[in-house]
GROMACS .gro file of C-alpha atoms in nm:
model
  398
    1MET     CA    1  -1.337   2.352  -3.294
    2PRO     CA    2  -1.178   2.045  -3.448
    3GLY     CA    3  -0.810   2.075  -3.353
    4PRO     CA    4  -0.514   1.893  -3.512
    5LEU     CA    5  -0.620   1.550  -3.379
    6GLU     CA    6  -0.972   1.556  -3.521
    7GLY     CA    7  -1.066   1.201  -3.625
    8ILE     CA    8  -0.823   1.033  -3.383
    9LYS     CA    9  -0.990   0.789  -3.144
   10VAL     CA   10  -0.835   0.751  -2.799
   11VAL     CA   11  -0.921   0.501  -2.528
   12GLU     CA   12  -0.797   0.593  -2.182
   13MET     CA   13  -0.785   0.354  -1.891
   14GLY     CA   14  -0.640   0.585  -1.630
   15VAL     CA   15  -0.678   0.682  -1.268
   16TRP     CA   16  -0.578   0.988  -1.072
   17VAL     CA   17  -0.372   1.231  -1.279
   18ALA     CA   18  -0.075   1.139  -1.500
   19GLY     CA   19  -0.259   0.914  -1.748
   20PRO     CA   20  -0.587   1.108  -1.750
   21SER     CA   21  -0.407   1.442  -1.795
   22CYS     CA   22  -0.238   1.305  -2.107
   23ALA     CA   23  -0.574   1.203  -2.252
   24ALA     CA   24  -0.723   1.541  -2.156
   25VAL     CA   25  -0.453   1.717  -2.359
   26LEU     CA   26  -0.533   1.492  -2.656
   27ALA     CA   27  -0.903   1.574  -2.612
   28ASP     CA   28  -0.822   1.946  -2.613
   29TRP     CA   29  -0.631   1.887  -2.936
   30GLY     CA   30  -0.944   1.742  -3.098
   31ALA     CA   31  -0.928   1.368  -3.031
   32ASP     CA   32  -1.239   1.167  -2.942
   33VAL     CA   33  -1.145   1.029  -2.599
   34ILE     CA   34  -1.332   0.747  -2.426
   35LYS     CA   35  -1.244   0.702  -2.060
   36ILE     CA   36  -1.297   0.347  -1.932
   37GLU     CA   37  -1.374   0.347  -1.560
   38PRO     CA   38  -1.459   0.074  -1.308
   39PRO     CA   39  -1.818   0.072  -1.176
   40GLU     CA   40  -1.703   0.268  -0.869
   41GLY     CA   41  -1.525   0.523  -1.089
   42ASP     CA   42  -1.180   0.673  -1.109
   43PRO     CA   43  -1.081   0.730  -0.742
   44PHE     CA   44  -0.991   1.088  -0.834
   45ARG     CA   45  -1.365   1.157  -0.859
   46GLY     CA   46  -1.391   1.141  -0.480
   47PHE     CA   47  -1.087   1.360  -0.413
   48PHE     CA   48  -1.263   1.683  -0.318
   49ALA     CA   49  -1.547   1.506  -0.142
   50SER     CA   50  -1.293   1.376   0.111
   51ILE     CA   51  -1.164   1.725   0.201
   52SER     CA   52  -1.451   1.961   0.125
   53ALA     CA   53  -1.828   1.979   0.129
   54VAL     CA   54  -1.825   2.161  -0.207
   55PRO     CA   55  -2.002   1.947  -0.472
   56MET     CA   56  -1.742   2.029  -0.739
   57ASN     CA   57  -1.404   1.879  -0.818
   58PRO     CA   58  -1.201   2.132  -1.021
   59PRO     CA   59  -0.883   1.917  -1.048
   60PHE     CA   60  -1.083   1.623  -1.184
   61GLU     CA   61  -1.272   1.853  -1.420
   62LEU     CA   62  -0.944   1.986  -1.563
   63ASP     CA   63  -0.788   1.644  -1.622
   64ASN     CA   64  -1.103   1.483  -1.764
   65ARG     CA   65  -1.275   1.748  -1.971
   66GLY     CA   66  -1.350   1.663  -2.331
   67LYS     CA   67  -1.395   1.290  -2.263
   68ARG     CA   68  -1.677   1.040  -2.267
   69SER     CA   69  -1.705   0.799  -1.974
   70VAL     CA   70  -1.780   0.428  -2.012
   71ALA     CA   71  -1.816   0.227  -1.692
   72LEU     CA   72  -1.708  -0.138  -1.725
   73ASP     CA   73  -1.648  -0.414  -1.475
   74LEU     CA   74  -1.328  -0.570  -1.608
   75GLU     CA   75  -1.363  -0.854  -1.360
   76THR     CA   76  -1.633  -0.989  -1.592
   77GLU     CA   77  -1.557  -1.153  -1.924
   78ALA     CA   78  -1.813  -0.936  -2.101
   79GLY     CA   79  -1.656  -0.619  -1.957
   80ARG     CA   80  -1.313  -0.723  -2.080
   81GLU     CA   81  -1.451  -0.803  -2.424
   82ILE     CA   82  -1.604  -0.456  -2.452
   83ALA     CA   83  -1.274  -0.296  -2.349
   84CYS     CA   84  -1.097  -0.500  -2.616
   85GLN     CA   85  -1.348  -0.396  -2.881
   86LEU     CA   86  -1.300  -0.030  -2.794
   87ILE     CA   87  -0.921  -0.061  -2.811
   88ASP     CA   88  -0.942  -0.259  -3.135
   89GLN     CA   89  -1.114   0.039  -3.297
   90ALA     CA   90  -0.888   0.302  -3.141
   91ASP     CA   91  -0.587   0.486  -3.276
   92VAL     CA   92  -0.443   0.535  -2.927
   93PHE     CA   93  -0.464   0.353  -2.595
   94VAL     CA   94  -0.339   0.543  -2.287
   95SER     CA   95  -0.309   0.389  -1.943
   96ASN     CA   96  -0.129   0.460  -1.619
   97MET     CA   97  -0.244   0.138  -1.461
   98ARG     CA   98   0.041  -0.083  -1.350
   99PRO     CA   99   0.154  -0.339  -1.610
  100ARG     CA  100   0.039  -0.634  -1.401
  101ALA     CA  101  -0.317  -0.496  -1.400
  102LEU     CA  102  -0.319  -0.457  -1.778
  103GLU     CA  103  -0.185  -0.810  -1.817
  104LYS     CA  104  -0.451  -0.942  -1.579
  105TYR     CA  105  -0.724  -0.798  -1.800
  106GLY     CA  106  -0.570  -0.922  -2.126
  107LEU     CA  107  -0.465  -0.571  -2.227
  108SER     CA  108  -0.089  -0.601  -2.254
  109TYR     CA  109   0.078  -0.436  -2.552
  110GLU     CA  110   0.139  -0.771  -2.721
  111GLU     CA  111  -0.227  -0.872  -2.693
  112CYS     CA  112  -0.361  -0.535  -2.806
  113ALA     CA  113  -0.112  -0.497  -3.094
  114ALA     CA  114  -0.190  -0.847  -3.221
  115ARG     CA  115  -0.552  -0.739  -3.272
  116ASN     CA  116  -0.479  -0.379  -3.378
  117PRO     CA  117  -0.132  -0.342  -3.538
  118ARG     CA  118  -0.188   0.031  -3.601
  119LEU     CA  119  -0.246   0.103  -3.233
  120ILE     CA  120  -0.032   0.357  -3.048
  121TYR     CA  121  -0.011   0.203  -2.701
  122CYS     CA  122   0.106   0.452  -2.437
  123GLN     CA  123   0.205   0.347  -2.086
  124VAL     CA  124   0.246   0.617  -1.822
  125THR     CA  125   0.419   0.474  -1.518
  126GLY     CA  126   0.620   0.565  -1.212
  127TYR     CA  127   0.948   0.402  -1.308
  128GLY     CA  128   0.900   0.260  -1.658
  129PRO     CA  129   0.686  -0.034  -1.776
  130ASP     CA  130   0.969  -0.289  -1.786
  131GLY     CA  131   1.203  -0.436  -1.528
  132GLU     CA  132   1.184  -0.501  -1.157
  133ASN     CA  133   1.027  -0.162  -1.069
  134ALA     CA  134   0.754  -0.172  -1.333
  135ASN     CA  135   0.484  -0.235  -1.074
  136ARG     CA  136   0.624  -0.021  -0.792
  137ALA     CA  137   0.369   0.225  -0.653
  138ALA     CA  138   0.468   0.587  -0.709
  139TYR     CA  139   0.245   0.890  -0.758
  140ASP     CA  140   0.436   1.198  -0.868
  141ILE     CA  141   0.525   1.271  -0.505
  142GLY     CA  142   0.732   0.953  -0.501
  143ALA     CA  143   0.879   0.909  -0.848
  144PHE     CA  144   0.909   1.273  -0.962
  145TRP     CA  145   0.927   1.493  -0.654
  146ALA     CA  146   1.119   1.268  -0.413
  147ARG     CA  147   1.321   1.006  -0.605
  148ALA     CA  148   1.424   1.222  -0.902
  149GLY     CA  149   1.582   1.484  -0.676
  150VAL     CA  150   1.339   1.767  -0.740
  151ALA     CA  151   1.241   1.836  -0.378
  152ALA     CA  152   1.591   1.818  -0.231
  153SER     CA  153   1.721   2.057  -0.497
  154LEU     CA  154   1.486   2.335  -0.390
  155VAL     CA  155   1.615   2.393  -0.038
  156PRO     CA  156   1.957   2.463   0.117
  157PRO     CA  157   2.102   2.179   0.329
  158GLY     CA  158   1.936   2.139   0.665
  159ARG     CA  159   1.610   2.310   0.568
  160GLU     CA  160   1.275   2.136   0.571
  161LEU     CA  161   1.147   2.012   0.238
  162PRO     CA  162   0.879   2.215   0.058
  163GLN     CA  163   0.542   2.063  -0.013
  164GLN     CA  164   0.459   1.975  -0.372
  165ARG     CA  165   0.137   2.114  -0.508
  166GLY     CA  166  -0.097   1.854  -0.653
  167GLY     CA  167  -0.033   1.728  -1.003
  168MET     CA  168   0.293   1.911  -1.076
  169GLY     CA  169   0.491   1.609  -1.191
  170ASP     CA  170   0.177   1.442  -1.324
  171HIS     CA  171   0.095   1.728  -1.559
  172MET     CA  172   0.450   1.750  -1.694
  173THR     CA  173   0.441   1.376  -1.752
  174GLY     CA  174   0.096   1.386  -1.913
  175ALA     CA  175   0.199   1.663  -2.152
  176THR     CA  176   0.518   1.474  -2.240
  177ALA     CA  177   0.315   1.160  -2.308
  178ALA     CA  178   0.080   1.356  -2.536
  179GLY     CA  179   0.383   1.471  -2.735
  180ALA     CA  180   0.519   1.115  -2.755
  181ILE     CA  181   0.184   0.988  -2.880
  182SER     CA  182   0.171   1.260  -3.146
  183ALA     CA  183   0.520   1.163  -3.267
  184ALA     CA  184   0.414   0.798  -3.284
  185LEU     CA  185   0.103   0.894  -3.481
  186TYR     CA  186   0.325   1.083  -3.726
  187HIS     CA  187   0.546   0.774  -3.765
  188ARG     CA  188   0.236   0.562  -3.825
  189GLU     CA  189   0.123   0.808  -4.090
  190LYS     CA  190   0.447   0.737  -4.278
  191THR     CA  191   0.472   0.361  -4.217
  192GLY     CA  192   0.125   0.236  -4.129
  193LYS     CA  193   0.266   0.076  -3.814
  194GLY     CA  194   0.166   0.138  -3.456
  195GLN     CA  195   0.401   0.105  -3.161
  196ARG     CA  196   0.433   0.110  -2.785
  197VAL     CA  197   0.551   0.434  -2.622
  198ALA     CA  198   0.622   0.492  -2.255
  199VAL     CA  199   0.673   0.794  -2.031
  200SER     CA  200   0.758   0.770  -1.662
  201LEU     CA  201   0.732   1.016  -1.377
  202ALA     CA  202   1.090   0.933  -1.277
  203ARG     CA  203   1.230   1.004  -1.624
  204VAL     CA  204   1.041   1.332  -1.648
  205GLY     CA  205   1.173   1.428  -1.304
  206ALA     CA  206   1.529   1.350  -1.410
  207TYR     CA  207   1.485   1.555  -1.727
  208ILE     CA  208   1.333   1.847  -1.535
  209MET     CA  209   1.648   1.837  -1.318
  210GLY     CA  210   1.861   1.786  -1.630
  211TRP     CA  211   2.105   2.073  -1.570
  212ASP     CA  212   2.193   1.945  -1.225
  213MET     CA  213   2.190   1.581  -1.335
  214SER     CA  214   2.417   1.652  -1.632
  215THR     CA  215   2.660   1.851  -1.418
  216ARG     CA  216   2.679   1.570  -1.165
  217LEU     CA  217   2.729   1.309  -1.438
  218ARG     CA  218   3.006   1.508  -1.606
  219PHE     CA  219   3.194   1.645  -1.307
  220GLY     CA  220   3.111   1.386  -1.041
  221ARG     CA  221   2.998   1.656  -0.800
  222LEU     CA  222   2.747   1.936  -0.773
  223ALA     CA  223   2.729   2.259  -0.576
  224PRO     CA  224   2.459   2.230  -0.306
  225PRO     CA  225   2.144   2.442  -0.319
  226TYR     CA  226   2.192   2.791  -0.178
  227ASP     CA  227   1.977   3.063  -0.025
  228ARG     CA  228   1.918   3.407  -0.175
  229PHE     CA  229   2.206   3.562   0.021
  230HIS     CA  230   2.454   3.331  -0.149
  231ALA     CA  231   2.324   3.343  -0.506
  232ALA     CA  232   2.589   3.293  -0.772
  233ASN     CA  233   2.435   3.592  -0.951
  234PRO     CA  234   2.274   3.828  -0.697
  235ILE     CA  235   2.085   4.017  -0.968
  236MET     CA  236   1.916   3.698  -1.084
  237ASN     CA  237   1.746   3.674  -0.749
  238CYS     CA  238   1.429   3.749  -0.553
  239TYR     CA  239   1.363   4.064  -0.348
  240ARG     CA  240   1.080   4.223  -0.148
  241ASP     CA  241   0.916   4.561  -0.191
  242LYS     CA  242   0.810   4.800   0.087
  243ASN     CA  243   0.494   4.594   0.151
  244GLY     CA  244   0.679   4.264   0.167
  245ARG     CA  245   0.572   4.151  -0.178
  246TRP     CA  246   0.829   3.933  -0.351
  247PHE     CA  247   0.949   3.986  -0.706
  248TRP     CA  248   1.231   3.843  -0.914
  249LEU     CA  249   1.508   4.023  -1.097
  250LEU     CA  250   1.583   3.841  -1.424
  251LEU     CA  251   1.926   3.982  -1.503
  252LEU     CA  252   2.092   3.660  -1.614
  253GLN     CA  253   2.358   3.836  -1.825
  254ALA     CA  254   2.498   4.006  -1.519
  255ASP     CA  255   2.756   4.241  -1.676
  256ARG     CA  256   2.520   4.342  -1.955
  257HIS     CA  257   2.236   4.435  -1.716
  258TRP     CA  258   2.435   4.573  -1.420
  259PRO     CA  259   2.441   4.933  -1.556
  260ASP     CA  260   2.066   4.915  -1.631
  261LEU     CA  261   1.992   4.813  -1.273
  262LEU     CA  262   2.216   5.082  -1.123
  263ARG     CA  263   2.039   5.344  -1.333
  264ALA     CA  264   1.694   5.214  -1.235
  265ILE     CA  265   1.765   5.215  -0.862
  266ASP     CA  266   1.965   5.538  -0.878
  267ALA     CA  267   2.263   5.380  -0.704
  268PRO     CA  268   2.581   5.481  -0.892
  269HIS     CA  269   2.779   5.429  -0.571
  270LEU     CA  270   2.729   5.052  -0.602
  271GLY     CA  271   2.893   5.066  -0.944
  272GLN     CA  272   3.197   5.231  -0.789
  273ASP     CA  273   3.219   4.979  -0.505
  274GLU     CA  274   3.514   4.742  -0.563
  275ARG     CA  275   3.315   4.459  -0.405
  276PHE     CA  276   3.068   4.468  -0.692
  277LYS     CA  277   3.287   4.568  -0.989
  278ASP     CA  278   3.237   4.248  -1.194
  279ILE     CA  279   3.066   3.909  -1.192
  280PRO     CA  280   3.327   3.725  -0.977
  281SER     CA  281   3.330   4.011  -0.726
  282ARG     CA  282   2.951   4.022  -0.699
  283MET     CA  283   2.944   3.645  -0.655
  284GLN     CA  284   3.209   3.658  -0.382
  285ASN     CA  285   3.028   3.942  -0.205
  286ALA     CA  286   2.674   3.828  -0.276
  287GLU     CA  287   2.557   3.858   0.085
  288ALA     CA  288   2.663   4.222   0.104
  289LEU     CA  289   2.508   4.309  -0.234
  290VAL     CA  290   2.178   4.141  -0.149
  291ALA     CA  291   2.165   4.341   0.175
  292GLU     CA  292   2.226   4.665  -0.020
  293LEU     CA  293   1.953   4.582  -0.271
  294ASP     CA  294   1.711   4.474   0.002
  295ALA     CA  295   1.738   4.817   0.161
  296ILE     CA  296   1.679   4.993  -0.172
  297PHE     CA  297   1.386   4.780  -0.285
  298ALA     CA  298   1.214   4.825   0.052
  299THR     CA  299   1.159   5.194  -0.033
  300LYS     CA  300   0.895   5.144  -0.303
  301THR     CA  301   0.609   4.914  -0.396
  302TYR     CA  302   0.659   4.654  -0.665
  303ASP     CA  303   0.418   4.842  -0.893
  304GLU     CA  304   0.636   5.150  -0.861
  305TRP     CA  305   0.952   4.949  -0.926
  306ALA     CA  306   0.789   4.771  -1.222
  307GLU     CA  307   0.724   5.102  -1.396
  308ILE     CA  308   1.085   5.206  -1.342
  309PHE     CA  309   1.222   4.866  -1.446
  310ASP     CA  310   1.025   4.867  -1.770
  311ARG     CA  311   1.152   5.213  -1.853
  312GLU     CA  312   1.516   5.124  -1.780
  313ASN     CA  313   1.521   4.778  -1.944
  314VAL     CA  314   1.548   4.587  -1.617
  315TRP     CA  315   1.382   4.249  -1.662
  316HIS     CA  316   1.159   4.136  -1.376
  317ALA     CA  317   0.854   3.934  -1.274
  318PRO     CA  318   0.626   3.935  -0.969
  319VAL     CA  319   0.618   3.633  -0.742
  320ASN     CA  320   0.245   3.576  -0.769
  321THR     CA  321   0.025   3.386  -0.534
  322ILE     CA  322  -0.239   3.176  -0.710
  323ASP     CA  323  -0.488   3.452  -0.629
  324ASP     CA  324  -0.254   3.701  -0.797
  325ALA     CA  325  -0.194   3.472  -1.094
  326VAL     CA  326  -0.557   3.416  -1.185
  327ASP     CA  327  -0.604   3.794  -1.198
  328ASP     CA  328  -0.275   3.869  -1.377
  329PRO     CA  329  -0.346   4.028  -1.718
  330VAL     CA  330  -0.014   3.894  -1.850
  331LEU     CA  331  -0.127   3.535  -1.789
  332HIS     CA  332  -0.464   3.610  -1.945
  333SER     CA  333  -0.303   3.757  -2.254
  334ALA     CA  334  -0.079   3.448  -2.274
  335GLY     CA  335  -0.392   3.234  -2.308
  336ALA     CA  336  -0.355   3.057  -1.973
  337PHE     CA  337  -0.731   3.054  -1.914
  338ILE     CA  338  -1.027   2.956  -2.130
  339ASP     CA  339  -1.404   2.944  -2.103
  340VAL     CA  340  -1.559   2.597  -2.117
  341GLU     CA  341  -1.931   2.526  -2.120
  342SER     CA  342  -2.024   2.354  -1.793
  343PRO     CA  343  -2.360   2.213  -1.684
  344ASP     CA  344  -2.413   2.549  -1.511
  345GLY     CA  345  -2.303   2.769  -1.799
  346PRO     CA  346  -1.962   2.905  -1.907
  347ALA     CA  347  -1.685   2.832  -1.659
  348LYS     CA  348  -1.330   2.965  -1.652
  349MET     CA  349  -1.068   2.688  -1.666
  350VAL     CA  350  -0.695   2.647  -1.708
  351ALA     CA  351  -0.585   2.595  -2.069
  352THR     CA  352  -0.352   2.317  -2.174
  353PRO     CA  353  -0.018   2.467  -2.282
  354ALA     CA  354  -0.020   2.467  -2.662
  355ASP     CA  355  -0.191   2.668  -2.935
  356PHE     CA  356  -0.244   2.561  -3.296
  357TYR     CA  357  -0.300   2.852  -3.531
  358GLY     CA  358  -0.392   2.647  -3.837
  359THR     CA  359  -0.625   2.417  -3.646
  360PRO     CA  360  -0.744   2.622  -3.347
  361ILE     CA  361  -0.856   2.427  -3.044
  362LYS     CA  362  -1.133   2.484  -2.792
  363PRO     CA  363  -1.250   2.227  -2.536
  364ASN     CA  364  -1.611   2.148  -2.615
  365ARG     CA  365  -1.710   1.893  -2.352
  366TRP     CA  366  -1.723   1.909  -1.972
  367ALA     CA  367  -1.579   1.627  -1.764
  368PRO     CA  368  -1.830   1.341  -1.781
  369GLU     CA  369  -2.026   1.188  -1.497
  370LEU     CA  370  -1.931   0.831  -1.417
  371GLY     CA  371  -2.060   0.605  -1.696
  372GLN     CA  372  -2.245   0.894  -1.857
  373ASN     CA  373  -2.176   0.771  -2.211
  374THR     CA  374  -2.177   0.394  -2.163
  375GLU     CA  375  -2.492   0.319  -2.360
  376GLU     CA  376  -2.407   0.576  -2.628
  377VAL     CA  377  -2.065   0.421  -2.690
  378LEU     CA  378  -2.202   0.066  -2.689
  379LEU     CA  379  -2.459   0.162  -2.950
  380GLU     CA  380  -2.175   0.302  -3.163
  381LEU     CA  381  -1.998  -0.034  -3.128
  382GLY     CA  382  -2.305  -0.204  -3.276
  383PHE     CA  383  -2.473  -0.331  -2.959
  384ASP     CA  384  -2.852  -0.323  -2.954
  385TRP     CA  385  -3.063  -0.240  -2.650
  386ASP     CA  386  -3.141  -0.605  -2.575
  387ARG     CA  387  -2.770  -0.679  -2.550
  388ILE     CA  388  -2.711  -0.368  -2.337
  389ILE     CA  389  -2.980  -0.482  -2.093
  390GLU     CA  390  -2.814  -0.825  -2.086
  391LEU     CA  391  -2.481  -0.666  -1.999
  392LYS     CA  392  -2.645  -0.478  -1.714
  393ASP     CA  393  -2.796  -0.800  -1.585
  394GLN     CA  394  -2.452  -0.967  -1.601
  395GLY     CA  395  -2.292  -0.681  -1.408
  396ALA     CA  396  -2.055  -0.596  -1.693
  397ILE     CA  397  -2.190  -0.239  -1.695
  398PRO     CA  398  -2.368  -0.057  -1.412
   0.00000   0.00000   0.00000
C-alpha cells in the first residue's frame, strides 16, 4: 500500500542501526528508499554470522526492509559522482556516518544543499553533528545507555548495571529522526525550502530520562533509584504470583485505587491498618506493605489474579518475556506484528510504531541483498549498459 510518504525519494547512507532504522520507518510509510552501501556492505549484515550459524539476520531484516541496495565504492571518483546524482534527485538524505566521513566524500550539508536546495538532510549522530564531539564514536550503548544516564537510573546504588538489549536507543533515535524529517518535509511543502535536521543518541537519551533530568535541573538534586521494597507508591509496583511469574500493579492514583485493590485481594484488614491508611503512610511503610502483598499474591497464579483484577477495576500488566510477548494476544491486537513477504514466503515481523488510517501502510519489500538493485537504480538515473560495465571495470560498483 502507498502510505503517507508515497512519492518521496530517500537516500540512506547508514550503517548498523540508528540511521538505517530511520530510513526503514520512512520506507514503511511509503517512501522509496535507496540504501548506499560500500562494496563490502553495511557491517550490520555480518552481525548474526559472527554469533550464529543461522543464515538469517532478523535485526538487519527489520531495519532494512522496504529498501533498495546500491553498492558504491566512494573511494573512487565515479562512485562519489553516482552518490551525488542520487542525492541530487532525492527529497531526503539520511546518514549516521560521522561528519568527517561525509565531508571526505563531498557529501556535507553545504555541498548537497548547493546542488539540491529542496533536500532534507538528516544527520543521526552520537553527540550532535557540530562541535568538538561531532566525530566521537558512540553506538547507543555509549551515547544513550551510558552517557545519558539511562543505565544508572535503572538500578539501586551498589547494584550491577543491567545489560541493554540491542537497538533500544537506536530505534528510539531512528523513530525520532523519521518524525523530524516528516516535519521538515511539511515545512518544505509550505516554503519550497529544504533544510538540515539532526537527531543524536545522547539527546534522545536525555529526553527519555526527561523527568529525572528536569527534576535535577530544577531542584539541584534527585532521589536515587530504589528497589521494589522502597517504592514511593507500593501499589505501582511489581509482584510475583504463586509460580514466580512477575506482574505489575498500575495503581498510580494510589488513594483512588486502594479500595479497589483491597476488594480484589479480599484484605479489608490492610485498609484498617494505620500503617497503610493513606499515601504518606504507605510510602513510609512500603517495605511492610510489599511484604504483605507478596504473601497474598503468592496464593494464586497471575491468570487467576488477572481475572479478579479485571472484574474489580485493578489495573495490571504481565511482565512478559520475549517468548511471552510474541504470543500475547494484546500485542497482536495492538498491531505490533505484521506479515511481510520474504524470499521464502510470508514472514512475521515487528511493525514500526505508527498507523495511518487514511493512507494505510504495509511493508512491501524484504531487506535487499548487498548491491541487489545497483544496476536497476543506475538505469533509472539514465546510465546505459555500456557505462555500467565501465563502472564495474573502474571498481566504482562491484
